Tab-separated table of C-alpha atoms in Angstrom:
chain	number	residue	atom	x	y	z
A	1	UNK	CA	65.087	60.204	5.759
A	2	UNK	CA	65.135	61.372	2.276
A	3	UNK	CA	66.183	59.350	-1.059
A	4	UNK	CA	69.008	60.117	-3.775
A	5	UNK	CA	68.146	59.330	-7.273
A	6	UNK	CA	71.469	60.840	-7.988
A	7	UNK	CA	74.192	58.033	-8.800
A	8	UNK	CA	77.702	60.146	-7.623
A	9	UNK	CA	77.683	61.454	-4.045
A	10	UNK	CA	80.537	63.545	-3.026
A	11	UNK	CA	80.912	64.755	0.767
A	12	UNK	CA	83.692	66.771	2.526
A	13	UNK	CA	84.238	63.919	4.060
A	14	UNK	CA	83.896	60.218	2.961
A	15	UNK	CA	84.352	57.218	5.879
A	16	UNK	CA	84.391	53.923	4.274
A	17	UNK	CA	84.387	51.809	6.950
A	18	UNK	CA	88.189	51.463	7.501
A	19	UNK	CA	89.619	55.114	6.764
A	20	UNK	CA	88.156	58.329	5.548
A	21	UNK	CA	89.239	58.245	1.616
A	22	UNK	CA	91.161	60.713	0.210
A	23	UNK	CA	89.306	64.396	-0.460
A	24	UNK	CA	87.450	64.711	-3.558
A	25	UNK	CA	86.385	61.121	-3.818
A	26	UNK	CA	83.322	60.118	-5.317
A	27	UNK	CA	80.932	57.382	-5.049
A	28	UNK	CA	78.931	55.674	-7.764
A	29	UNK	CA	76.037	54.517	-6.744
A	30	UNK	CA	73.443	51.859	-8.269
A	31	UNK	CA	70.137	52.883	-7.611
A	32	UNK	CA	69.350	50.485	-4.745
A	33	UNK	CA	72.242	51.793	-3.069
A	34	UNK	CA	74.550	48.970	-3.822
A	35	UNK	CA	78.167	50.432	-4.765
A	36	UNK	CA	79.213	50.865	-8.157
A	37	UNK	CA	82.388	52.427	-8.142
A	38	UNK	CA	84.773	54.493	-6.181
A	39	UNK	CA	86.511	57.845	-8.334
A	40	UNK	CA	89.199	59.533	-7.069
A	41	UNK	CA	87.849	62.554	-8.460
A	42	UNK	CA	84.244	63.747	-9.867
A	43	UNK	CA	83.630	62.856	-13.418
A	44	UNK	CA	82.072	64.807	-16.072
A	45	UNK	CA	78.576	63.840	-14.494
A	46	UNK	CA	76.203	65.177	-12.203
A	47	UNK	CA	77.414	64.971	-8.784
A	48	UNK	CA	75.668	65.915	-5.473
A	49	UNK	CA	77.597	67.040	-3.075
A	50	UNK	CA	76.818	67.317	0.681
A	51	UNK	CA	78.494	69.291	3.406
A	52	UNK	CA	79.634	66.878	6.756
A	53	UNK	CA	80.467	63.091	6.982
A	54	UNK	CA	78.878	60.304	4.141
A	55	UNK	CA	79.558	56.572	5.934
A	56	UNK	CA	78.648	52.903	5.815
A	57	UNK	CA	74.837	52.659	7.893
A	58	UNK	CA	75.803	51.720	11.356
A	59	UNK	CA	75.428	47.943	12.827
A	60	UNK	CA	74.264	47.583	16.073
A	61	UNK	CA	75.735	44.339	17.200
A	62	UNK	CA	73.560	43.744	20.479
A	63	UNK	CA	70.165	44.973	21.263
A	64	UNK	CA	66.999	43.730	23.354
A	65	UNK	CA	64.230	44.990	20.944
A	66	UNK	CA	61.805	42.891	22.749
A	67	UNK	CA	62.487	44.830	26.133
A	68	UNK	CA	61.502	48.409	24.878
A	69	UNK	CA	58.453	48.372	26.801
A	70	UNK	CA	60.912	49.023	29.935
A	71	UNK	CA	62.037	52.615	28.819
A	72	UNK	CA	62.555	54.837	32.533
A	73	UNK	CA	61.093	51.784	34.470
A	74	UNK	CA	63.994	50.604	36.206
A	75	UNK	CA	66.484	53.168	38.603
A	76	UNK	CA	69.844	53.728	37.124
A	77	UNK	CA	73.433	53.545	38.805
A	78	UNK	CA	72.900	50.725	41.809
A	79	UNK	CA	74.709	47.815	39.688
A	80	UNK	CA	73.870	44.869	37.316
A	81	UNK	CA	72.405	42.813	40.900
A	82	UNK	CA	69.995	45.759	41.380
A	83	UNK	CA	68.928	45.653	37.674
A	84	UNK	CA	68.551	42.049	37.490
A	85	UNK	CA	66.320	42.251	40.672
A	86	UNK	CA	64.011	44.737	39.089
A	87	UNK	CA	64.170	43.025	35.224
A	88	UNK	CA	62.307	40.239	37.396
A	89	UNK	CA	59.774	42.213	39.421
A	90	UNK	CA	58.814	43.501	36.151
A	91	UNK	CA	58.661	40.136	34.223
A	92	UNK	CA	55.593	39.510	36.774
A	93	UNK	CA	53.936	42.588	35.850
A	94	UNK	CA	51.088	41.594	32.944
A	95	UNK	CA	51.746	43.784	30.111
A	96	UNK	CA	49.444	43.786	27.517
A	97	UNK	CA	50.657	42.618	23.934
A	98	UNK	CA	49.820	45.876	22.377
A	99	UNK	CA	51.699	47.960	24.660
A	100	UNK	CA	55.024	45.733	23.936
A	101	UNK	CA	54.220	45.937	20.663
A	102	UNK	CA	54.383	49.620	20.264
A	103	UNK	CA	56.858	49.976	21.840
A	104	UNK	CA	58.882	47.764	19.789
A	105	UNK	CA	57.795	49.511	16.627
A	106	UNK	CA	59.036	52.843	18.568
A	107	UNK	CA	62.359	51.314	18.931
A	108	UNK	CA	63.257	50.002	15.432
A	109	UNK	CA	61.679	53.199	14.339
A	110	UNK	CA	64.496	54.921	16.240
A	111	UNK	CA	67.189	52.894	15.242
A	112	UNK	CA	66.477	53.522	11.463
A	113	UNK	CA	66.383	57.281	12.233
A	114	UNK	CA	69.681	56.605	13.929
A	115	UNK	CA	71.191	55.296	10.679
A	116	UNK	CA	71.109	51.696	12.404
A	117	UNK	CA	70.915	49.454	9.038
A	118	UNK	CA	71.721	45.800	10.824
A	119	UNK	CA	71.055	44.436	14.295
A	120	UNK	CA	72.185	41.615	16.057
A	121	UNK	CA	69.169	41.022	18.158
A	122	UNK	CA	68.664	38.636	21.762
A	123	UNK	CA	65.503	37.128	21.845
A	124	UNK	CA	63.973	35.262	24.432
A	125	UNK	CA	60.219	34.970	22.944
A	126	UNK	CA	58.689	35.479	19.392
A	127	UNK	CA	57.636	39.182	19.909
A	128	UNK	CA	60.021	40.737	17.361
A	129	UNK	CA	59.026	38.289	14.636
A	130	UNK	CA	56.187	40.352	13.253
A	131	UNK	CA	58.248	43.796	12.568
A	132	UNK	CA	61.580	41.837	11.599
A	133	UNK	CA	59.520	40.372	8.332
A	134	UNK	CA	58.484	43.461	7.388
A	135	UNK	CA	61.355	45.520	8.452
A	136	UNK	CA	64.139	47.413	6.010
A	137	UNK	CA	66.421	46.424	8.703
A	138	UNK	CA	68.580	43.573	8.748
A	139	UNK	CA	68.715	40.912	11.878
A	140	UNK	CA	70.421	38.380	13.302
A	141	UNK	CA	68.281	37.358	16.021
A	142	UNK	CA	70.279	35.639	18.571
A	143	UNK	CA	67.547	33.501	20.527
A	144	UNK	CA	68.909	33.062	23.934
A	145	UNK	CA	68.296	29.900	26.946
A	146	UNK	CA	69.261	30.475	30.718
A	147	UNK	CA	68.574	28.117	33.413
A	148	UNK	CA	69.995	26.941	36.521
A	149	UNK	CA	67.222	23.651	37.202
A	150	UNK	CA	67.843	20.839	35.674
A	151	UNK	CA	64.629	19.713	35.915
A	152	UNK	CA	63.023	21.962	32.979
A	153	UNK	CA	66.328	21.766	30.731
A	154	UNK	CA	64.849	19.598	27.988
A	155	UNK	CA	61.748	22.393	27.351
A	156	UNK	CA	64.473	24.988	27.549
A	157	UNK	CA	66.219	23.835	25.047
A	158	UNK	CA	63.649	22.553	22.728
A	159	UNK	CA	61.805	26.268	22.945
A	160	UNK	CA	64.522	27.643	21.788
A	161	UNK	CA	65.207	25.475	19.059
A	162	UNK	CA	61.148	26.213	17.779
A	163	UNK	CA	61.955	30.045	18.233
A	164	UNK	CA	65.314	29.864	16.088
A	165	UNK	CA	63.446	28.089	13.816
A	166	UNK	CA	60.875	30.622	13.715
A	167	UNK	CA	63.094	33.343	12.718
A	168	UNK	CA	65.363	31.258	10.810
A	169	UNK	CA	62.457	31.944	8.321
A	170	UNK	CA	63.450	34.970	7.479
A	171	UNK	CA	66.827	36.053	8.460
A	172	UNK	CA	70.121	33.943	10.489
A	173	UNK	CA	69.845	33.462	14.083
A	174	UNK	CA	71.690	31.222	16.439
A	175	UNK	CA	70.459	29.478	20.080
A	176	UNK	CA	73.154	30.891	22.577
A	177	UNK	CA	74.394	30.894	26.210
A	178	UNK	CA	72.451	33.833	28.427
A	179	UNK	CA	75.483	34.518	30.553
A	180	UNK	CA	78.233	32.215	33.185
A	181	UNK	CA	75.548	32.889	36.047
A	182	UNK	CA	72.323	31.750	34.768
A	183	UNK	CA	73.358	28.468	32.939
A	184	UNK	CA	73.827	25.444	35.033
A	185	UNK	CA	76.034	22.826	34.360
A	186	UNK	CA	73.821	20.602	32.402
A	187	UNK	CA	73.075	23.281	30.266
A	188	UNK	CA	76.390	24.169	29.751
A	189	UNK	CA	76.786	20.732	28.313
A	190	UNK	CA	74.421	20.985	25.899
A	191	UNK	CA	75.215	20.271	21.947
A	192	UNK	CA	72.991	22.874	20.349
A	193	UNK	CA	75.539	25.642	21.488
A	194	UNK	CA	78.615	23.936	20.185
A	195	UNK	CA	76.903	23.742	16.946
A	196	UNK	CA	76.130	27.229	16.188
A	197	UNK	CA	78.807	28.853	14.388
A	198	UNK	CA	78.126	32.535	16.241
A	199	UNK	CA	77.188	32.909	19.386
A	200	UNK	CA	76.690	35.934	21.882
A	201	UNK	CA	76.831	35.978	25.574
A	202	UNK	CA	76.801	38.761	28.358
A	203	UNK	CA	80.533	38.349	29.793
A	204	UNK	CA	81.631	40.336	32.941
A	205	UNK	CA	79.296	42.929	33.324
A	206	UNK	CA	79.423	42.984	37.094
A	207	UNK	CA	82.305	42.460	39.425
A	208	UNK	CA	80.438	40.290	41.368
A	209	UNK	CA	80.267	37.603	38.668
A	210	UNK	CA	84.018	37.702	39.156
A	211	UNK	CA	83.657	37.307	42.821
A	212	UNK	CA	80.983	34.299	41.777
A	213	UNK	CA	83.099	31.851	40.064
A	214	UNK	CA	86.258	32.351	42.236
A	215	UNK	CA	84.691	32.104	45.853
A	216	UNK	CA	81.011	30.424	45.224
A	217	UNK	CA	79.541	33.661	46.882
A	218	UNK	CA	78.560	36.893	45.444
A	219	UNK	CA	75.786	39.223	45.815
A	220	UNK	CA	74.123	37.711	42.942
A	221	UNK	CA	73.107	35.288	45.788
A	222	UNK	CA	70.563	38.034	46.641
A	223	UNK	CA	69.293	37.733	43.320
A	224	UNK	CA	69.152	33.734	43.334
A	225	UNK	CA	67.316	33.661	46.238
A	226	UNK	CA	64.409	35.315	44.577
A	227	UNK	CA	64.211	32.845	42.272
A	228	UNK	CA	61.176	30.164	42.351
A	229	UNK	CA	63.685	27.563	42.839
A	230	UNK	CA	66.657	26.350	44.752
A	231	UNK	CA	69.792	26.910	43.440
A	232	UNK	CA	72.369	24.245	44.426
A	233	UNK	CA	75.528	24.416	41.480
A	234	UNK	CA	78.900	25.098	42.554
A	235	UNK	CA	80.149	27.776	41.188
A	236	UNK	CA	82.691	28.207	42.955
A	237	UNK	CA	85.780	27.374	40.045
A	238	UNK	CA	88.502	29.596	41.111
A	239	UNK	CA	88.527	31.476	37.879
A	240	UNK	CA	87.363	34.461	36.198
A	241	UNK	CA	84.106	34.184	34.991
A	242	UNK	CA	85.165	33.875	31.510
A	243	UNK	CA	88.705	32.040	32.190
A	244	UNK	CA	86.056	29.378	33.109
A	245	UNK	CA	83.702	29.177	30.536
A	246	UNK	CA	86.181	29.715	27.717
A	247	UNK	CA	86.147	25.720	27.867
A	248	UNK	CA	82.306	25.441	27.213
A	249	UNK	CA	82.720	27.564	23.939
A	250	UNK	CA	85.352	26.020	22.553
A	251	UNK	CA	83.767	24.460	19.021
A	252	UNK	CA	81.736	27.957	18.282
A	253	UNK	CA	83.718	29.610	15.440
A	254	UNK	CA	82.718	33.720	16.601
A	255	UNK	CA	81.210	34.713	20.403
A	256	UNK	CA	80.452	38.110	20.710
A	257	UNK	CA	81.608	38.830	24.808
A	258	UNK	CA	78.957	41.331	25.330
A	259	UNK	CA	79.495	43.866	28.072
A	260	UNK	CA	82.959	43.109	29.525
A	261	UNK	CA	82.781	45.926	32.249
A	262	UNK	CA	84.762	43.853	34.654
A	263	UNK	CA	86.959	42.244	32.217
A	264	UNK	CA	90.722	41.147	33.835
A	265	UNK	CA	94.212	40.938	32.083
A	266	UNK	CA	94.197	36.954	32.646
A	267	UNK	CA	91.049	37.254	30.172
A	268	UNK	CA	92.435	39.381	27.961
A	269	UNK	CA	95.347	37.351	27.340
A	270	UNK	CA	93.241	34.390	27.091
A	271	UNK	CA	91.230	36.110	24.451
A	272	UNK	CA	93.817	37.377	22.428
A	273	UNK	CA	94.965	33.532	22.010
A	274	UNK	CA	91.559	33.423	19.980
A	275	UNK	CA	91.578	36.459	17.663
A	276	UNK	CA	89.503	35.314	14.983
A	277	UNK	CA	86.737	33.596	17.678
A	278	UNK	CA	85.962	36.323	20.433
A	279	UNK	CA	84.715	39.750	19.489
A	280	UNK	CA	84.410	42.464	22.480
A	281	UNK	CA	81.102	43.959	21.507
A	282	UNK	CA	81.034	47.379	24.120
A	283	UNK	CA	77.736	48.885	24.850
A	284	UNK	CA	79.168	52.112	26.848
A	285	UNK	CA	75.638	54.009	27.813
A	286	UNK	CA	74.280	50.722	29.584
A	287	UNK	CA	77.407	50.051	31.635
A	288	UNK	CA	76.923	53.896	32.743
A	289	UNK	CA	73.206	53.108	32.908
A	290	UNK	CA	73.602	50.299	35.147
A	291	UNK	CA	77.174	50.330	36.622
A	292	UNK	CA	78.595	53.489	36.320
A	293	UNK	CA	81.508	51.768	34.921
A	294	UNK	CA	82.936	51.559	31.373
A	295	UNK	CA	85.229	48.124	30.372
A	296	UNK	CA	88.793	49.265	30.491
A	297	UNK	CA	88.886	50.027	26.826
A	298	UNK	CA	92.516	50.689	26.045
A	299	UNK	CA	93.541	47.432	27.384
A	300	UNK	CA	91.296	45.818	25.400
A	301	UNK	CA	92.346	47.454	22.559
A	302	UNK	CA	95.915	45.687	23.255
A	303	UNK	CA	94.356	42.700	21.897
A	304	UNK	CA	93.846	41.725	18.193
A	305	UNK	CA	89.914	41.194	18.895
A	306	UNK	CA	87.653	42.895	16.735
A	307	UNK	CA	85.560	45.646	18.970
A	308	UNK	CA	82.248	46.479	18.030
A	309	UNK	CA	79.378	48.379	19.263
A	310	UNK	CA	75.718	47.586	20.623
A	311	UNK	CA	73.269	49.586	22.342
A	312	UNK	CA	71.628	46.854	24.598
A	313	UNK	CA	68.232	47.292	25.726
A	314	UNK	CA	66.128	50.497	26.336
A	315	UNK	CA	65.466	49.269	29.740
A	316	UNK	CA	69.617	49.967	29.923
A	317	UNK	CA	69.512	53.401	27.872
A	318	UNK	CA	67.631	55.905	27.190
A	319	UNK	CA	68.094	55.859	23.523
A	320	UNK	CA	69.134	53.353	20.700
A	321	UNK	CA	71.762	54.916	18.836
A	322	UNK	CA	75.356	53.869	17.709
A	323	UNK	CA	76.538	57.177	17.139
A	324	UNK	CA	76.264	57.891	21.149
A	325	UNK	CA	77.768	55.328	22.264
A	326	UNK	CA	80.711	56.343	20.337
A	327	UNK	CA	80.809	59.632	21.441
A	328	UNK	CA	80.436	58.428	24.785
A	329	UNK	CA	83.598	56.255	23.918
A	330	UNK	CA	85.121	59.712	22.822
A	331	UNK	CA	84.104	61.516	25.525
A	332	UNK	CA	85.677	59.347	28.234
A	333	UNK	CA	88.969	58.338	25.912
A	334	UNK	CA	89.712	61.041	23.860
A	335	UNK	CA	92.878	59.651	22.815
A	336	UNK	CA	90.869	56.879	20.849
A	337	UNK	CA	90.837	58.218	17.093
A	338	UNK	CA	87.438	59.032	15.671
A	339	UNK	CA	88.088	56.647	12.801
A	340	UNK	CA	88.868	53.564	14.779
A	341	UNK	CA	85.337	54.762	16.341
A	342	UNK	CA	83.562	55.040	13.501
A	343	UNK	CA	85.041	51.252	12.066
A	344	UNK	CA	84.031	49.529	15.402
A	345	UNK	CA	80.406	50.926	14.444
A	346	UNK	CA	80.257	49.459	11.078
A	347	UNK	CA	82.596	47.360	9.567
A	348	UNK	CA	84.114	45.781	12.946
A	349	UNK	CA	79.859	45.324	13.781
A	350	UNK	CA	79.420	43.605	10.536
A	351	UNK	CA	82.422	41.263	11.015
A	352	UNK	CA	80.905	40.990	14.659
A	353	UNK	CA	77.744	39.293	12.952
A	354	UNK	CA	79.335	37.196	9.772
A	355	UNK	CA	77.867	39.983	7.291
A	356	UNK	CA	80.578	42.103	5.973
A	357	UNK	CA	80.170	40.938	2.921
A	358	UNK	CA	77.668	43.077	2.293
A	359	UNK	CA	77.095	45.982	5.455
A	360	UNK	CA	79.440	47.934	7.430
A	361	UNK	CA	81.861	49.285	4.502
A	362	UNK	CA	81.652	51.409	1.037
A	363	UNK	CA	83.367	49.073	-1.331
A	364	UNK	CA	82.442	47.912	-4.800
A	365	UNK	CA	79.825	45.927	-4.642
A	366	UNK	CA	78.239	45.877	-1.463
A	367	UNK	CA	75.272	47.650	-0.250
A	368	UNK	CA	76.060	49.125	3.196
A	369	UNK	CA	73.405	51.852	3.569
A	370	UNK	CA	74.972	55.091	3.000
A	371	UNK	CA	74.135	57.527	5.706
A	372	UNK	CA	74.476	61.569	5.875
A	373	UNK	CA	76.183	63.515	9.309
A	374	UNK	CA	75.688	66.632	8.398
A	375	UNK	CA	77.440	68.267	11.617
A	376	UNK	CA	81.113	66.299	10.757
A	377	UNK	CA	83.586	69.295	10.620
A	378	UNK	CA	86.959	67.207	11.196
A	379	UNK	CA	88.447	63.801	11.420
A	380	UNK	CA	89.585	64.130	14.841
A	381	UNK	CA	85.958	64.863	17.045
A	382	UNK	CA	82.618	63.755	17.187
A	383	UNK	CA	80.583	66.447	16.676
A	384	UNK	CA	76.862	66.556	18.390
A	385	UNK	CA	74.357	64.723	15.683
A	386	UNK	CA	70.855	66.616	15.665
A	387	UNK	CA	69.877	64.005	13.232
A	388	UNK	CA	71.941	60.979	10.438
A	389	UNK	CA	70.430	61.310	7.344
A	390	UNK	CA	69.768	58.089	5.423
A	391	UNK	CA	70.769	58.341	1.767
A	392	UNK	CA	70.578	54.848	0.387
């Protein structure tokens, strides 16, 4: 990272968030980064001028930061029922709070080399409170219940109202669904989700949740029967996963559908009914990770949902960068322009998490973060990034 005192920037190439701008534009620049002015050509000023790609700072719309600790612990490629299994086998492991710690300082540290400037975040305990209030980066922590007994519903939900609460301190953060096979019908029920106006929940990242909600039986059973419990809802619905709980969302004003490997056409029609409510937030390298499947991209792209971009958890990836999952995007759908890329990693992000009004786009007035790609030859490929330079 290095810092420009200098107040016009000029780049070979200039990505505001929406479309590259015209060649020779300048920005003005206050200096804490927040943008002045735009000039269609350089003025009788001092102007620095850097070779590659100047662009909003990248939003990450869903990450686990609290999960770092499981970098390379769990096997790749043997689906999300596999994952889940070994998620809990770890969960009974005692880590000690200094090694989760680190590890979480690791991770933000690598998102802000990344050019990462805002993060919507799941939480399911307090251990990212620390480093968010002293953090340059900006959160929305999304503080997350699951639960399928009844019996411990009311501590569930209260729990999560103390953590949102907690972090409601110092930045927004909502109490949302986990996903359609870990909340049981009571829970679905529950008020405190209908009052949130975003949400986030993982949405059709296995088949088998599919297979779940139309026919009651799935290999997730493999999964339930681990838990400490007995599992005894019907959810067997004769929908989609998402087809079905479409009707338990239906006062939230934005839900992010995280993952949507499996998504169907029935859903995407659905969806598209709701434009301005569901957001497909992709996270490419952890479907790969965990799947070896990527959501069928194009189709989604039929619909007038906003896309955007997370990274999910390093226990799903091996690094926490926006800028590869896009060119994994790029690499497996070349036809895909590199701008519509580079907007679902910042503006469409921002949008994601209700903060375009200030990140993911160069226009007068806001203060985006301004990062440097060095590497950017051309508008039409993703060139390898060695390192994105953070100017303001």
């Amino acid at each position: 990272m290095y810092i420009c005192l200098v107040k016009y920037l000029h780049a070979d190439f200039i990505f505001n968030g929406r479309e590259f701008l015209p060649q020779g534009s300048v920005l003005v620049l206050k200096n804490d980064g927040s943008i002045l002015d735009i000039l269609p050509k350089a003025p009788n000023e001092e102007v620095l001028h850097l070779d590659g790609l100047l662009m909003p700072g990248f939003v990450n719309a869903h990450c686990h930061l609290e999960l770092s600790y499981l970098k390379n612990k769990i096997s790749s490629g043997n689906g999300l029922i596999s994952f889940l299994i070994q998620i809990n086998q770890l969960y009974q492991e005692k880590i000690s709070t200094t090694t989760i710690q680190e590890a979480i300082e690791q991770a933000e540290k690598e998102m802000l080399q990344n050019g990462i400037v805002l993060i919507g975040d799941i939480c399911n305990t307090d251990n990212t409170f620390d480093i968010k209030v002293k953090s340059p980066l900006h959160y929305h922590s999304f503080v997350e219940v699951y639960g399928l007994a009844d019996e411990k519903i009311n501590e569930k939900i209260q729990a999560a109202i103390n953590l949102k609460k907690l972090f409601s301190q110092h930045h927004t953060s909502s109490v949302v669904f986990h996903a359609p096979y870990s909340i049981s019908e009571k829970l679905r029920k529950e008020y405190i989700f209908q009052e949130e106006k975003l949400s986030s929940i993982h949405m059709q990242e296995s088949k088998e949740e599919n297979t779940l909600f139309r026919y009651g039986q799935s290999a997730f059973d493999d999964f339930f029967s681990l838990l400490p419990f007995k599992t005894d809802i019907d959810f067997q619905k004769n929908k989609s996963s998402f087809s079905f709980f479409h009707s338990y969302l239906h006062a939230i004003k934005k839900v992010l559908l995280v993952h949507n490997t499996y998504v169907e056409k029935e859903d995407l029609v659905l969806s598209n009914q709701f434009p301005d409510k569901y957001v497909y937030c992709l996270c490419p390298k952890a479907n790969l990770f965990i799947e070896n499947c990527l959501p069928p991209i194009p189709d989604i792209m039929q619909n007038q949902n906003v896309i955007c971009i997370g990274t999910d958890s390093l226990a799903s990836n091996d690094t926490l960068s926006i800028y590869e999952e896009l060119k994994t995007i790029h690499e497996h759908f070349s036809q895909i322009p590199v701008q519509t890329l580079l907007q679902w990693g910042t503006l469409n992000g921002a949008i994601a998490l209700q903060k375009e009004n200030e990140f993911g786009e160069i226009a007068i007035g806001k203060k985006p973060g301004i990062i440097h790609i060095p590497e950017f030859i051309n508008t039409q490929k993703l060139p390898v990034c060695r390192k994105i330079l953070k100017i303001y």
